[in-house]
mmCIF file of C-alpha atoms in Angstrom:
data_model
loop_
_atom_site.group_PDB
_atom_site.id
_atom_site.type_symbol
_atom_site.label_atom_id
_atom_site.label_comp_id
_atom_site.label_asym_id
_atom_site.label_seq_id
_atom_site.Cartn_x
_atom_site.Cartn_y
_atom_site.Cartn_z
ATOM 1 C CA MET A 1 -7.932 18.503 5.856
ATOM 2 C CA GLU A 2 -8.006 19.132 9.629
ATOM 3 C CA LEU A 3 -9.325 18.630 12.665
ATOM 4 C CA ILE A 4 -9.322 21.920 15.388
ATOM 5 C CA PHE A 5 -10.222 20.987 19.275
ATOM 6 C CA ASN A 6 -11.000 24.186 21.000
ATOM 7 C CA THR A 7 -12.530 25.038 23.810
ATOM 8 C CA ARG A 8 -14.553 27.994 25.594
ATOM 9 C CA PRO A 9 -13.578 28.337 29.170
ATOM 10 C CA VAL A 10 -16.477 29.973 31.027
ATOM 11 C CA SER A 11 -14.878 33.737 31.666
ATOM 12 C CA ASP A 12 -15.350 37.666 30.710
ATOM 13 C CA HIS A 13 -12.918 38.876 29.256
ATOM 14 C CA THR A 14 -14.039 42.557 30.030
ATOM 15 C CA SER A 15 -13.960 42.146 33.649
ATOM 16 C CA ASN A 16 -11.164 39.723 33.435
ATOM 17 C CA ARG A 17 -13.279 37.021 35.833
ATOM 18 C CA SER A 18 -15.255 33.735 35.982
ATOM 19 C CA VAL A 19 -19.048 33.717 35.283
ATOM 20 C CA LYS A 20 -21.688 31.695 35.437
ATOM 21 C CA GLY A 21 -22.201 29.589 31.947
ATOM 22 C CA ILE A 22 -21.868 26.413 29.744
ATOM 23 C CA ASN A 23 -18.124 25.616 29.555
ATOM 24 C CA ILE A 24 -17.612 23.562 25.609
ATOM 25 C CA LEU A 25 -15.240 21.541 24.440
ATOM 26 C CA ASN A 26 -16.088 20.819 20.735
ATOM 27 C CA CYS A 27 -14.121 19.393 17.572
ATOM 28 C CA ILE A 28 -14.280 20.978 14.010
ATOM 29 C CA TYR A 29 -13.572 19.359 11.044
ATOM 30 C CA HIS A 30 -12.610 21.484 8.140
ATOM 31 C CA ASN A 31 -11.293 21.505 4.594
ATOM 32 C CA GLU A 32 -10.870 23.990 1.795
ATOM 33 C CA ALA A 33 -14.631 24.135 1.182
ATOM 34 C CA ILE A 34 -16.359 23.954 4.465
ATOM 35 C CA SER A 35 -16.361 23.545 8.224
ATOM 36 C CA LEU A 36 -18.321 21.014 10.603
ATOM 37 C CA PRO A 37 -18.856 20.376 14.377
ATOM 38 C CA VAL A 38 -18.131 16.995 14.338
ATOM 39 C CA ALA A 39 -18.182 16.504 18.277
ATOM 40 C CA PHE A 40 -18.863 17.992 21.338
ATOM 41 C CA GLU A 41 -18.479 17.164 25.457
ATOM 42 C CA ILE A 42 -19.927 19.433 28.262
ATOM 43 C CA VAL A 43 -17.977 19.822 31.222
ATOM 44 C CA GLN A 44 -20.077 19.256 33.886
ATOM 45 C CA LYS A 45 -18.089 19.865 37.209
ATOM 46 C CA LEU A 46 -19.817 17.283 39.570
ATOM 47 C CA GLN A 47 -17.527 16.425 41.881
ATOM 48 C CA GLU A 48 -16.437 17.776 45.133
ATOM 49 C CA VAL A 49 -12.916 18.044 46.051
ATOM 50 C CA THR A 50 -11.233 20.549 48.772
ATOM 51 C CA ASP A 51 -8.706 23.018 46.384
ATOM 52 C CA ALA A 52 -4.994 21.757 48.712
ATOM 53 C CA LYS A 53 -3.922 25.844 48.078
ATOM 54 C CA THR A 54 -6.669 27.333 49.838
ATOM 55 C CA GLY A 55 -8.423 24.573 51.517
ATOM 56 C CA LYS A 56 -12.255 25.315 50.053
ATOM 57 C CA ALA A 57 -14.805 23.030 48.502
ATOM 58 C CA LYS A 58 -15.100 23.521 44.976
ATOM 59 C CA PHE A 59 -16.171 21.016 42.504
ATOM 60 C CA VAL A 60 -14.458 19.892 39.314
ATOM 61 C CA SER A 61 -14.866 17.511 36.305
ATOM 62 C CA GLU A 62 -14.316 13.852 36.683
ATOM 63 C CA GLU A 63 -12.834 13.720 33.394
ATOM 64 C CA SER A 64 -10.385 16.273 32.827
ATOM 65 C CA LYS A 65 -10.371 18.389 29.263
ATOM 66 C CA ASN A 66 -7.724 16.112 27.753
ATOM 67 C CA GLU A 67 -8.936 13.228 28.269
ATOM 68 C CA MET A 68 -12.245 13.839 26.453
ATOM 69 C CA MET A 69 -10.459 15.417 23.622
ATOM 70 C CA ARG A 70 -8.541 11.808 23.382
ATOM 71 C CA LYS A 71 -11.841 10.398 23.106
ATOM 72 C CA MET A 72 -14.001 12.607 21.230
ATOM 73 C CA LEU A 73 -10.481 11.939 18.808
ATOM 74 C CA HIS A 74 -11.404 8.738 19.034
ATOM 75 C CA VAL A 75 -14.929 8.787 17.902
ATOM 76 C CA CYS A 76 -13.264 11.103 14.785
ATOM 77 C CA CYS A 77 -11.658 7.935 13.460
ATOM 78 C CA GLN A 78 -13.884 5.227 14.606
ATOM 79 C CA ASN A 79 -16.349 7.687 12.147
ATOM 80 C CA ARG A 80 -13.795 7.368 9.331
ATOM 81 C CA LEU A 81 -12.699 11.035 9.151
ATOM 82 C CA LYS A 82 -9.985 11.823 6.793
ATOM 83 C CA PHE A 83 -7.655 14.778 8.274
ATOM 84 C CA SER A 84 -3.929 15.006 8.005
ATOM 85 C CA TYR A 85 -3.656 17.697 10.923
ATOM 86 C CA VAL A 86 -4.653 18.159 14.593
ATOM 87 C CA LEU A 87 -4.547 21.702 15.527
ATOM 88 C CA THR A 88 -5.495 22.932 18.728
ATOM 89 C CA ASP A 89 -3.992 25.954 20.839
ATOM 90 C CA SER A 90 -1.928 25.139 24.656
ATOM 91 C CA TRP A 91 -4.758 23.632 26.127
ATOM 92 C CA PHE A 92 -4.244 20.232 24.647
ATOM 93 C CA SER A 93 -0.262 20.569 24.149
ATOM 94 C CA SER A 94 0.341 17.726 26.804
ATOM 95 C CA LYS A 95 2.459 14.941 26.014
ATOM 96 C CA GLU A 96 -0.156 12.496 26.495
ATOM 97 C CA ASN A 97 -1.711 14.383 23.599
ATOM 98 C CA MET A 98 1.019 14.110 21.335
ATOM 99 C CA GLU A 99 1.948 10.597 21.681
ATOM 100 C CA TYR A 100 -1.977 9.776 21.082
ATOM 101 C CA ILE A 101 -1.965 11.729 18.041
ATOM 102 C CA LYS A 102 1.087 10.703 16.751
ATOM 103 C CA GLN A 103 1.523 7.117 18.191
ATOM 104 C CA ARG A 104 -2.040 5.791 18.218
ATOM 105 C CA VAL A 105 -3.958 7.595 15.679
ATOM 106 C CA LYS A 106 -1.244 7.772 13.257
ATOM 107 C CA LYS A 107 -1.762 11.485 12.349
ATOM 108 C CA ASP A 108 0.622 14.809 12.539
ATOM 109 C CA PHE A 109 -0.765 17.592 14.937
ATOM 110 C CA ILE A 110 0.462 21.699 15.385
ATOM 111 C CA MET A 111 -0.126 22.722 18.679
ATOM 112 C CA ALA A 112 0.580 26.252 20.114
ATOM 113 C CA VAL A 113 2.869 25.560 23.329
ATOM 114 C CA LYS A 114 4.136 28.014 25.886
ATOM 115 C CA GLY A 115 7.717 29.398 25.908
ATOM 116 C CA ASN A 116 8.457 28.176 29.296
ATOM 117 C CA ARG A 117 7.967 24.368 27.954
ATOM 118 C CA LEU A 118 11.474 22.496 29.054
ATOM 119 C CA ALA A 119 13.223 20.800 25.515
ATOM 120 C CA ILE A 120 16.577 20.175 23.874
ATOM 121 C CA CYS A 121 17.511 20.453 20.239
ATOM 122 C CA ALA A 122 17.660 17.423 18.699
ATOM 123 C CA ASP A 123 21.410 17.317 17.738
ATOM 124 C CA ASP A 124 22.452 18.393 21.412
ATOM 125 C CA LYS A 125 20.333 15.133 23.201
ATOM 126 C CA SER A 126 22.834 13.040 23.901
ATOM 127 C CA GLN A 127 25.262 15.428 25.321
ATOM 128 C CA GLY A 128 23.017 19.072 26.788
ATOM 129 C CA HIS A 129 20.026 19.632 29.249
ATOM 130 C CA PHE A 130 17.018 20.637 28.897
ATOM 131 C CA VAL A 131 16.080 25.042 28.766
ATOM 132 C CA ASN A 132 12.754 26.706 28.226
ATOM 133 C CA LEU A 133 12.381 27.219 24.564
ATOM 134 C CA GLU A 134 12.441 30.839 25.162
ATOM 135 C CA SER A 135 16.117 30.190 25.470
ATOM 136 C CA ILE A 136 16.215 28.202 22.551
ATOM 137 C CA GLU A 137 17.357 30.535 19.352
ATOM 138 C CA LEU A 138 15.211 30.629 17.004
ATOM 139 C CA ASN A 139 14.277 33.094 13.985
ATOM 140 C CA PRO A 140 10.943 33.463 12.914
ATOM 141 C CA ASP A 141 11.111 31.942 9.854
ATOM 142 C CA SER A 142 12.549 28.834 10.487
ATOM 143 C CA CYS A 143 12.232 25.419 12.264
ATOM 144 C CA CYS A 144 14.394 23.834 14.815
ATOM 145 C CA LYS A 145 14.286 19.822 15.744
ATOM 146 C CA VAL A 146 13.976 18.914 19.191
ATOM 147 C CA PHE A 147 12.819 16.923 21.768
ATOM 148 C CA LEU A 148 10.207 18.295 24.386
ATOM 149 C CA LYS A 149 10.692 16.825 27.858
ATOM 150 C CA GLY A 150 8.981 13.387 28.340
ATOM 151 C CA LEU A 151 8.622 13.136 24.704
ATOM 152 C CA ASP A 152 10.222 10.006 23.003
ATOM 153 C CA PHE A 153 9.816 11.710 19.457
ATOM 154 C CA PRO A 154 11.403 14.633 17.936
ATOM 155 C CA ILE A 155 9.057 17.846 16.791
ATOM 156 C CA SER A 156 9.436 21.110 15.230
ATOM 157 C CA ILE A 157 9.434 24.097 16.905
ATOM 158 C CA THR A 158 9.039 27.196 14.871
ATOM 159 C CA LYS A 159 7.804 30.811 16.390
ATOM 160 C CA GLN A 160 5.398 34.046 15.143
ATOM 161 C CA VAL A 161 6.548 37.314 16.505
ATOM 162 C CA PHE A 162 3.488 39.651 16.132
ATOM 163 C CA LYS A 163 2.022 43.017 18.021
ATOM 164 C CA ASN A 164 -0.347 43.379 20.061
ATOM 165 C CA LYS A 165 -3.222 46.119 20.775
ATOM 166 C CA ASN A 166 -1.165 47.737 23.095
ATOM 167 C CA GLN A 167 1.957 47.695 20.808
ATOM 168 C CA SER A 168 3.769 45.075 23.358
ATOM 169 C CA THR A 169 5.345 41.989 21.374
ATOM 170 C CA GLY A 170 3.723 38.898 21.752
ATOM 171 C CA ILE A 171 5.168 35.120 20.801
ATOM 172 C CA LEU A 172 3.678 32.185 19.760
ATOM 173 C CA TYR A 173 5.413 29.002 19.745
ATOM 174 C CA LEU A 174 4.533 26.253 17.633
ATOM 175 C CA ALA A 175 4.943 22.778 17.550
ATOM 176 C CA CYS A 176 4.671 20.762 14.768
ATOM 177 C CA SER A 177 4.968 16.683 14.110
ATOM 178 C CA ASN A 178 5.637 16.622 10.907
ATOM 179 C CA LEU A 179 9.330 16.889 10.278
ATOM 180 C CA ASP A 180 9.366 17.651 6.438
ATOM 181 C CA ILE A 181 7.234 20.943 5.964
ATOM 182 C CA THR A 182 8.968 24.588 6.945
ATOM 183 C CA ALA A 183 8.185 27.185 9.146
ATOM 184 C CA PRO A 184 5.343 28.541 6.648
ATOM 185 C CA ASP A 185 4.107 25.834 5.869
ATOM 186 C CA ILE A 186 3.466 25.003 9.954
ATOM 187 C CA ASN A 187 1.702 28.800 9.641
ATOM 188 C CA THR A 188 -0.500 28.170 6.919
ATOM 189 C CA ILE A 189 -1.912 25.494 8.080
ATOM 190 C CA TYR A 190 -2.311 26.570 12.017
ATOM 191 C CA GLN A 191 -3.913 29.855 10.520
ATOM 192 C CA LYS A 192 -7.016 27.984 10.101
ATOM 193 C CA ARG A 193 -7.383 27.174 13.546
ATOM 194 C CA TRP A 194 -9.638 30.565 13.276
ATOM 195 C CA LYS A 195 -11.923 28.322 11.826
ATOM 196 C CA VAL A 196 -13.345 27.193 15.528
ATOM 197 C CA GLU A 197 -13.063 31.451 16.262
ATOM 198 C CA GLU A 198 -15.492 32.267 13.355
ATOM 199 C CA PHE A 199 -17.593 28.927 14.626
ATOM 200 C CA HIS A 200 -18.255 30.056 18.137
ATOM 201 C CA LYS A 201 -18.636 33.515 16.742
ATOM 202 C CA SER A 202 -21.524 32.945 14.153
ATOM 203 C CA LEU A 203 -23.097 30.248 17.549
ATOM 204 C CA LYS A 204 -23.416 33.348 19.243
ATOM 205 C CA SER A 205 -24.809 36.046 17.231
ATOM 206 C CA ASN A 206 -26.724 33.866 14.740
ATOM 207 C CA LEU A 207 -27.961 30.993 16.119
ATOM 208 C CA ALA A 208 -28.464 32.032 19.577
ATOM 209 C CA LEU A 209 -26.694 29.792 21.273
ATOM 210 C CA ALA A 210 -26.342 31.908 24.549
ATOM 211 C CA LYS A 211 -29.877 32.367 24.656
ATOM 212 C CA SER A 212 -31.032 28.474 25.389
ATOM 213 C CA PRO A 213 -34.417 29.171 27.405
ATOM 214 C CA THR A 214 -33.583 25.464 29.297
ATOM 215 C CA GLY A 215 -32.859 25.275 32.824
ATOM 216 C CA ILE A 216 -31.692 21.406 33.364
ATOM 217 C CA ALA A 217 -28.481 19.990 31.902
ATOM 218 C CA HIS A 218 -30.001 17.602 29.257
ATOM 219 C CA THR A 219 -32.380 20.173 27.822
ATOM 220 C CA GLN A 220 -29.241 22.382 27.648
ATOM 221 C CA LYS A 221 -27.694 19.778 25.819
ATOM 222 C CA ASN A 222 -30.549 19.414 23.670
ATOM 223 C CA HIS A 223 -30.551 22.893 22.654
ATOM 224 C CA ILE A 224 -26.417 23.263 22.113
ATOM 225 C CA PHE A 225 -27.025 20.314 19.453
ATOM 226 C CA ALA A 226 -29.976 22.092 17.983
ATOM 227 C CA CYS A 227 -27.819 25.346 17.103
ATOM 228 C CA PHE A 228 -24.958 23.088 16.008
ATOM 229 C CA PHE A 229 -27.316 21.222 13.178
ATOM 230 C CA ALA A 230 -28.400 24.626 12.630
ATOM 231 C CA PHE A 231 -24.615 25.772 12.140
ATOM 232 C CA VAL A 232 -24.545 22.770 9.554
ATOM 233 C CA LYS A 233 -27.590 24.041 7.456
ATOM 234 C CA LEU A 234 -25.991 27.649 7.383
ATOM 235 C CA GLU A 235 -23.281 26.092 6.145
ATOM 236 C CA ARG A 236 -24.646 24.313 3.323
ATOM 237 C CA LEU A 237 -26.402 27.208 2.156
ATOM 238 C CA ARG A 238 -23.398 29.335 2.386
ATOM 239 C CA ILE A 239 -21.860 27.483 -0.132
ATOM 240 C CA LYS A 240 -25.208 27.227 -2.510
ATOM 241 C CA THR A 241 -25.466 31.224 -2.245
ATOM 242 C CA LYS A 242 -21.757 32.385 -1.487
ATOM 243 C CA LEU A 243 -23.404 34.464 1.457
ATOM 244 C CA ASN A 244 -21.487 34.272 4.581
ATOM 245 C CA HIS A 245 -23.586 33.193 7.643
ATOM 246 C CA PHE A 246 -24.312 37.199 8.696
ATOM 247 C CA ALA A 247 -25.706 37.648 5.300
ATOM 248 C CA LEU A 248 -27.975 34.776 5.321
ATOM 249 C CA LYS A 249 -29.296 35.646 8.822
ATOM 250 C CA SER A 250 -30.228 39.370 7.496
ATOM 251 C CA LYS A 251 -31.741 37.962 4.182
ATOM 252 C CA LEU A 252 -33.926 34.893 6.290
ATOM 253 C CA TYR A 253 -35.140 37.922 8.692
ATOM 254 C CA PHE A 254 -35.505 40.171 5.556
ATOM 255 C CA ASN A 255 -38.219 37.386 4.163
ATOM 256 C CA ALA A 256 -39.751 36.252 7.255
ATOM 257 C CA ILE A 257 -40.748 40.307 8.412
ATOM 258 C CA ARG A 258 -41.986 40.655 4.140
ATOM 259 C CA ALA A 259 -43.897 37.123 4.716
ATOM 260 C CA SER A 260 -45.300 38.267 8.388
ATOM 261 C CA PHE A 261 -46.359 42.031 6.364
ATOM 262 C CA SER A 262 -47.892 40.242 3.824
ATOM 263 C CA LEU A 263 -50.105 38.043 6.132
ATOM 264 C CA LEU A 264 -50.953 41.397 8.146
ATOM 265 C CA GLN A 265 -52.467 43.471 5.186
ATOM 266 C CA LYS A 266 -54.196 40.487 4.144
ATOM 267 C CA LEU A 267 -55.768 40.049 7.588
ATOM 268 C CA ALA A 268 -56.919 43.500 7.539
ATOM 269 C CA LEU A 269 -58.640 43.562 4.478
ATOM 270 C CA PRO A 270 -62.174 43.476 5.095
ATOM 271 C CA SER A 271 -64.280 40.086 4.761
ATOM 272 C CA THR A 272 -66.690 39.707 2.244
#
């Protein structure tokens, strides 16, 4: 059982630029049977500051995404959710988050980390020096016990090597706080993070998340919560019917159209 944290940056991947939209940070609870949203935050940039590089005014959130993530994790623990791992992408791989999960929450994590992260092999800690993860010789099917700079407990690092669509080679480094599992186990558990991508796809394609008719923050939050609640309903139907969300949407539309057509036929009959 895992908690999966993810954020949706407001950007258009087709044009590689920022666009207007709602930035949502959410937490998904996943086990072998079901995926459920258990917490979410709307990132509101209301505080005006001056950009140190450009000198221009910009708006930022009063609370960082990492602070929001830790607060959401605290709420999940207060609600007594039973989980073993916290899975995140590299957005949340800060040492503060790692320390909070391992030392305060007493859970394990698997996080994507960037190749320029400074680390030192655990065996060389007393006499070596910190280098980039990319500089550490590491086979894809093996783990290396390291200390990340600023972190006072060891973690296991493994990497995945894959081909991108343009045939270039991509490398994904994963950091795991459980030193007793193997690299294949780490990769298998981290693959479950894809459930949060399926969650967002269903929200947009099946539950009209992006088609909110509202215009202010309060009503937008209500719309988002209603979409999350509808997702839970779809998950219950998925378990009961063995149909995925897209098949359920098609079935519901078909039944609604058939009921409407039947009503129209009754209305078209001459009154007696």
